[in-house]
Amino acid sequence: MKTTNQRTKMSPPKFLAIGFLSITLFGTFLLKLPISTENGIPTPLIDAFFTAVSAISVTGLTVVDTGTHWSMFGEIVMLMLVQLGGLGFMTSATWIALMLNRRISLRERMILQEAMGQYQIQGIVDLIRRVLVYAFTIEGIGALLLTLRFWAEMPLADAAYLGIFQSVSIFNNAGFDLLGGIHGPFTGFATYGTDPILNIINMALIFLGGIGFIVMFDVIEYPKCRKLSLHSKVVLTVTSLLIVIGALMLFILEFNNPATLGPLSYPQKIMASFFQSVTSRSGGVSTIDIGGLQQSSQFFMIMLMFIGAAPGSTGGGIKVTTFAVLIGAVITMIQGKRDVVLFRNRISQAVVYRAVTLTIISLLLLVGFSMFLSATESSDFLAILFESVSAFGTVGLSMGLTTELSEIGKVTIALLMFLGRLGPLTLAYALNRRRYKDLYRHPEGKIIIG
């Protein structure tokens, strides 16, 4: 009876945390089976766990090559974990319940509200329906286009399988690829760096997966209502600015670098710069050698990875809306004004506090984990910081450190991926046993800043 009460009283954030952990452990079990590997030899437990976490958190960091190590069974398990992680296991469970004509309870709606980052519970089930329709439609179109492209190089069945896998992986901003089985281990999309068709398809999938479903709904409804929500305006504006600024910076910094953009033609340099800028937001696939970038470029990509994608999307990071609120707060303080205003809308203090809290918690986590990895791994600090931010932002880009991690390093990065997907604030709420109400206020004190 006590167990039932505890389950009833479990908060939505705690339920989400336990749900993600349970699916991760089940995925680890499946990937540990001999049938999951190409050679029939069971994968070491730590590697299976790392891969399961990377898949459910839609990160894409790998300690073994996806295309050569895993069998078709293992790849399908990974793909299912990616789909669950990208859409959210509660979204998928709701879809199954709706197919079975089962009623969605109030508590389940509250959990869905938390998972989707919504402020109200009204219309949440209809939102889930639309999310599933839009996600499967985009993945289907992406799979078809990629299949047609790969068909020029391989039989139709192989092209279709590769197209489906890559479309689901890239739309969910996971970054796993099977190209190692075609062009050699850990080759990724580097062999297609000058292919405009694949570049455009992949950038479109990453962009759509990263802006979030709420923004998609607004954009599709815009011709009818001629109005975008504040959330959509902020996401589209900040996302576009970050992509353009990121591409411009990478183009300038890497223009003559022989290891990256140097050998490419002028149009190819522009395309590669835009691709790296887009994928740094949480995509996880790259068409150039990340380890060959200038240190300035690598650090700039760290900042892009830390900001990440939009809320309610398949991407990670502190989110573009958080970044926009922080910039707005800085401008407000500089101008000596009282309220943070975005697109002529005042942002509440609660939202500003949440943005500041999320950013500080994220920075503290990254500082702590990076310092710990500096003590356990024999690599330079920039590579460690890059790996840590990539894991926390569920990006999946790597300077080559992932395959060289020690066992303790793998566990640490796996924990960062899990925290990054779940969200620092969600985890904090999940661990908080009681939410105290402000029954009284302390006297105001004076403190000098700056």
PDB file of C-alpha atoms in Angstrom, residues 239-358:
ATOM      1  CA  THR A 239      18.043  30.502 -34.238  1.00  0.00           C
ATOM      2  CA  SER A 240      18.489  32.331 -37.542  1.00  0.00           C
ATOM      3  CA  LEU A 241      20.939  34.812 -36.036  1.00  0.00           C
ATOM      4  CA  LEU A 242      23.019  32.071 -34.414  1.00  0.00           C
ATOM      5  CA  ILE A 243      23.171  30.066 -37.650  1.00  0.00           C
ATOM      6  CA  VAL A 244      24.252  33.064 -39.735  1.00  0.00           C
ATOM      7  CA  ILE A 245      26.733  34.384 -37.159  1.00  0.00           C
ATOM      8  CA  GLY A 246      28.096  30.880 -36.598  1.00  0.00           C
ATOM      9  CA  ALA A 247      28.586  30.254 -40.313  1.00  0.00           C
ATOM     10  CA  LEU A 248      30.254  33.643 -40.779  1.00  0.00           C
ATOM     11  CA  MET A 249      32.661  33.093 -37.879  1.00  0.00           C
ATOM     12  CA  LEU A 250      33.609  29.590 -39.013  1.00  0.00           C
ATOM     13  CA  PHE A 251      34.033  30.789 -42.597  1.00  0.00           C
ATOM     14  CA  ILE A 252      36.447  33.521 -41.481  1.00  0.00           C
ATOM     15  CA  LEU A 253      38.368  31.447 -38.930  1.00  0.00           C
ATOM     16  CA  GLU A 254      38.737  28.333 -41.113  1.00  0.00           C
ATOM     17  CA  PHE A 255      39.031  29.899 -44.565  1.00  0.00           C
ATOM     18  CA  ASN A 256      42.716  28.969 -45.073  1.00  0.00           C
ATOM     19  CA  ASN A 257      42.896  25.988 -42.698  1.00  0.00           C
ATOM     20  CA  PRO A 258      44.241  23.062 -44.806  1.00  0.00           C
ATOM     21  CA  ALA A 259      42.652  20.547 -42.408  1.00  0.00           C
ATOM     22  CA  THR A 260      39.106  21.900 -42.842  1.00  0.00           C
ATOM     23  CA  LEU A 261      37.890  24.536 -45.342  1.00  0.00           C
ATOM     24  CA  GLY A 262      41.220  25.301 -47.025  1.00  0.00           C
ATOM     25  CA  PRO A 263      41.047  22.761 -49.900  1.00  0.00           C
ATOM     26  CA  LEU A 264      37.387  23.509 -50.684  1.00  0.00           C
ATOM     27  CA  SER A 265      36.082  25.825 -53.381  1.00  0.00           C
ATOM     28  CA  TYR A 266      34.404  29.098 -52.420  1.00  0.00           C
ATOM     29  CA  PRO A 267      30.801  27.735 -52.627  1.00  0.00           C
ATOM     30  CA  GLN A 268      31.860  24.583 -50.774  1.00  0.00           C
ATOM     31  CA  LYS A 269      33.428  26.672 -47.995  1.00  0.00           C
ATOM     32  CA  ILE A 270      30.118  28.523 -47.539  1.00  0.00           C
ATOM     33  CA  MET A 271      28.121  25.267 -47.510  1.00  0.00           C
ATOM     34  CA  ALA A 272      30.475  23.598 -45.025  1.00  0.00           C
ATOM     35  CA  SER A 273      30.449  26.669 -42.760  1.00  0.00           C
ATOM     36  CA  PHE A 274      26.658  26.706 -42.655  1.00  0.00           C
ATOM     37  CA  PHE A 275      26.523  22.952 -42.039  1.00  0.00           C
ATOM     38  CA  GLN A 276      28.873  23.133 -39.039  1.00  0.00           C
ATOM     39  CA  SER A 277      26.959  26.106 -37.673  1.00  0.00           C
ATOM     40  CA  VAL A 278      23.645  24.253 -37.948  1.00  0.00           C
ATOM     41  CA  THR A 279      24.940  20.960 -36.547  1.00  0.00           C
ATOM     42  CA  SER A 280      26.639  22.690 -33.590  1.00  0.00           C
ATOM     43  CA  ARG A 281      23.196  23.517 -32.250  1.00  0.00           C
ATOM     44  CA  SER A 282      22.598  19.804 -31.461  1.00  0.00           C
ATOM     45  CA  GLY A 283      22.864  17.945 -34.776  1.00  0.00           C
ATOM     46  CA  GLY A 284      25.882  15.784 -34.043  1.00  0.00           C
ATOM     47  CA  VAL A 285      26.971  15.050 -37.628  1.00  0.00           C
ATOM     48  CA  SER A 286      29.845  16.842 -39.290  1.00  0.00           C
ATOM     49  CA  THR A 287      31.244  17.145 -42.801  1.00  0.00           C
ATOM     50  CA  ILE A 288      34.723  18.276 -41.696  1.00  0.00           C
ATOM     51  CA  ASP A 289      37.238  17.080 -39.118  1.00  0.00           C
ATOM     52  CA  ILE A 290      36.280  18.697 -35.797  1.00  0.00           C
ATOM     53  CA  GLY A 291      39.704  17.882 -34.373  1.00  0.00           C
ATOM     54  CA  GLY A 292      41.322  19.778 -37.261  1.00  0.00           C
ATOM     55  CA  LEU A 293      39.544  23.051 -36.502  1.00  0.00           C
ATOM     56  CA  GLN A 294      41.398  26.046 -35.118  1.00  0.00           C
ATOM     57  CA  GLN A 295      41.144  26.318 -31.329  1.00  0.00           C
ATOM     58  CA  SER A 296      39.201  29.556 -31.744  1.00  0.00           C
ATOM     59  CA  SER A 297      36.648  27.724 -33.912  1.00  0.00           C
ATOM     60  CA  GLN A 298      36.395  24.856 -31.455  1.00  0.00           C
ATOM     61  CA  PHE A 299      35.746  27.252 -28.586  1.00  0.00           C
ATOM     62  CA  PHE A 300      33.155  29.135 -30.634  1.00  0.00           C
ATOM     63  CA  MET A 301      31.387  25.826 -31.354  1.00  0.00           C
ATOM     64  CA  ILE A 302      31.420  25.122 -27.608  1.00  0.00           C
ATOM     65  CA  MET A 303      29.389  28.297 -27.092  1.00  0.00           C
ATOM     66  CA  LEU A 304      26.927  27.291 -29.814  1.00  0.00           C
ATOM     67  CA  MET A 305      26.557  23.811 -28.305  1.00  0.00           C
ATOM     68  CA  PHE A 306      25.970  25.284 -24.852  1.00  0.00           C
ATOM     69  CA  ILE A 307      23.107  27.461 -26.170  1.00  0.00           C
ATOM     70  CA  GLY A 308      21.592  24.538 -28.075  1.00  0.00           C
ATOM     71  CA  ALA A 309      18.181  24.295 -29.700  1.00  0.00           C
ATOM     72  CA  ALA A 310      14.633  25.335 -28.800  1.00  0.00           C
ATOM     73  CA  PRO A 311      12.423  24.109 -25.919  1.00  0.00           C
ATOM     74  CA  GLY A 312      10.129  21.233 -26.838  1.00  0.00           C
ATOM     75  CA  SER A 313      12.494  20.166 -29.613  1.00  0.00           C
ATOM     76  CA  THR A 314      14.705  17.121 -30.079  1.00  0.00           C
ATOM     77  CA  GLY A 315      17.805  19.213 -29.276  1.00  0.00           C
ATOM     78  CA  GLY A 316      19.554  20.079 -26.030  1.00  0.00           C
ATOM     79  CA  GLY A 317      21.530  22.917 -24.471  1.00  0.00           C
ATOM     80  CA  ILE A 318      20.189  25.676 -22.243  1.00  0.00           C
ATOM     81  CA  LYS A 319      17.874  26.545 -25.177  1.00  0.00           C
ATOM     82  CA  VAL A 320      17.720  29.612 -27.424  1.00  0.00           C
ATOM     83  CA  THR A 321      14.845  31.138 -25.430  1.00  0.00           C
ATOM     84  CA  THR A 322      16.945  31.032 -22.253  1.00  0.00           C
ATOM     85  CA  PHE A 323      19.781  32.737 -24.108  1.00  0.00           C
ATOM     86  CA  ALA A 324      17.387  35.393 -25.456  1.00  0.00           C
ATOM     87  CA  VAL A 325      16.021  36.139 -21.961  1.00  0.00           C
ATOM     88  CA  LEU A 326      19.554  36.435 -20.560  1.00  0.00           C
ATOM     89  CA  ILE A 327      20.605  38.850 -23.318  1.00  0.00           C
ATOM     90  CA  GLY A 328      17.401  40.778 -22.760  1.00  0.00           C
ATOM     91  CA  ALA A 329      18.122  41.005 -19.024  1.00  0.00           C
ATOM     92  CA  VAL A 330      21.651  42.311 -19.692  1.00  0.00           C
ATOM     93  CA  ILE A 331      20.333  44.965 -22.089  1.00  0.00           C
ATOM     94  CA  THR A 332      17.655  45.940 -19.572  1.00  0.00           C
ATOM     95  CA  MET A 333      20.244  46.416 -16.826  1.00  0.00           C
ATOM     96  CA  ILE A 334      22.563  48.430 -19.091  1.00  0.00           C
ATOM     97  CA  GLN A 335      19.702  50.701 -20.126  1.00  0.00           C
ATOM     98  CA  GLY A 336      18.584  51.134 -16.524  1.00  0.00           C
ATOM     99  CA  LYS A 337      15.101  49.839 -17.230  1.00  0.00           C
ATOM    100  CA  ARG A 338      12.910  47.711 -14.993  1.00  0.00           C
ATOM    101  CA  ASP A 339      11.429  45.034 -17.266  1.00  0.00           C
ATOM    102  CA  VAL A 340      12.913  42.612 -19.769  1.00  0.00           C
ATOM    103  CA  VAL A 341      11.076  43.198 -23.037  1.00  0.00           C
ATOM    104  CA  LEU A 342      11.182  40.966 -26.123  1.00  0.00           C
ATOM    105  CA  PHE A 343       9.154  41.905 -29.208  1.00  0.00           C
ATOM    106  CA  ARG A 344       7.197  44.463 -27.177  1.00  0.00           C
ATOM    107  CA  ASN A 345       6.234  41.824 -24.600  1.00  0.00           C
ATOM    108  CA  ARG A 346       7.299  42.050 -20.966  1.00  0.00           C
ATOM    109  CA  ILE A 347       8.945  38.905 -19.620  1.00  0.00           C
ATOM    110  CA  SER A 348       7.920  37.991 -16.064  1.00  0.00           C
ATOM    111  CA  GLN A 349      10.510  37.914 -13.299  1.00  0.00           C
ATOM    112  CA  ALA A 350       9.772  34.214 -12.739  1.00  0.00           C
ATOM    113  CA  VAL A 351      10.886  33.418 -16.294  1.00  0.00           C
ATOM    114  CA  VAL A 352      14.030  35.545 -15.899  1.00  0.00           C
ATOM    115  CA  TYR A 353      14.876  33.783 -12.608  1.00  0.00           C
ATOM    116  CA  ARG A 354      14.312  30.408 -14.249  1.00  0.00           C
ATOM    117  CA  ALA A 355      16.627  31.326 -17.135  1.00  0.00           C
ATOM    118  CA  VAL A 356      19.353  32.525 -14.763  1.00  0.00           C
ATOM    119  CA  THR A 357      18.967  29.450 -12.546  1.00  0.00           C
ATOM    120  CA  LEU A 358      19.115  27.036 -15.476  1.00  0.00           C
TER     121      LEU A 358
END
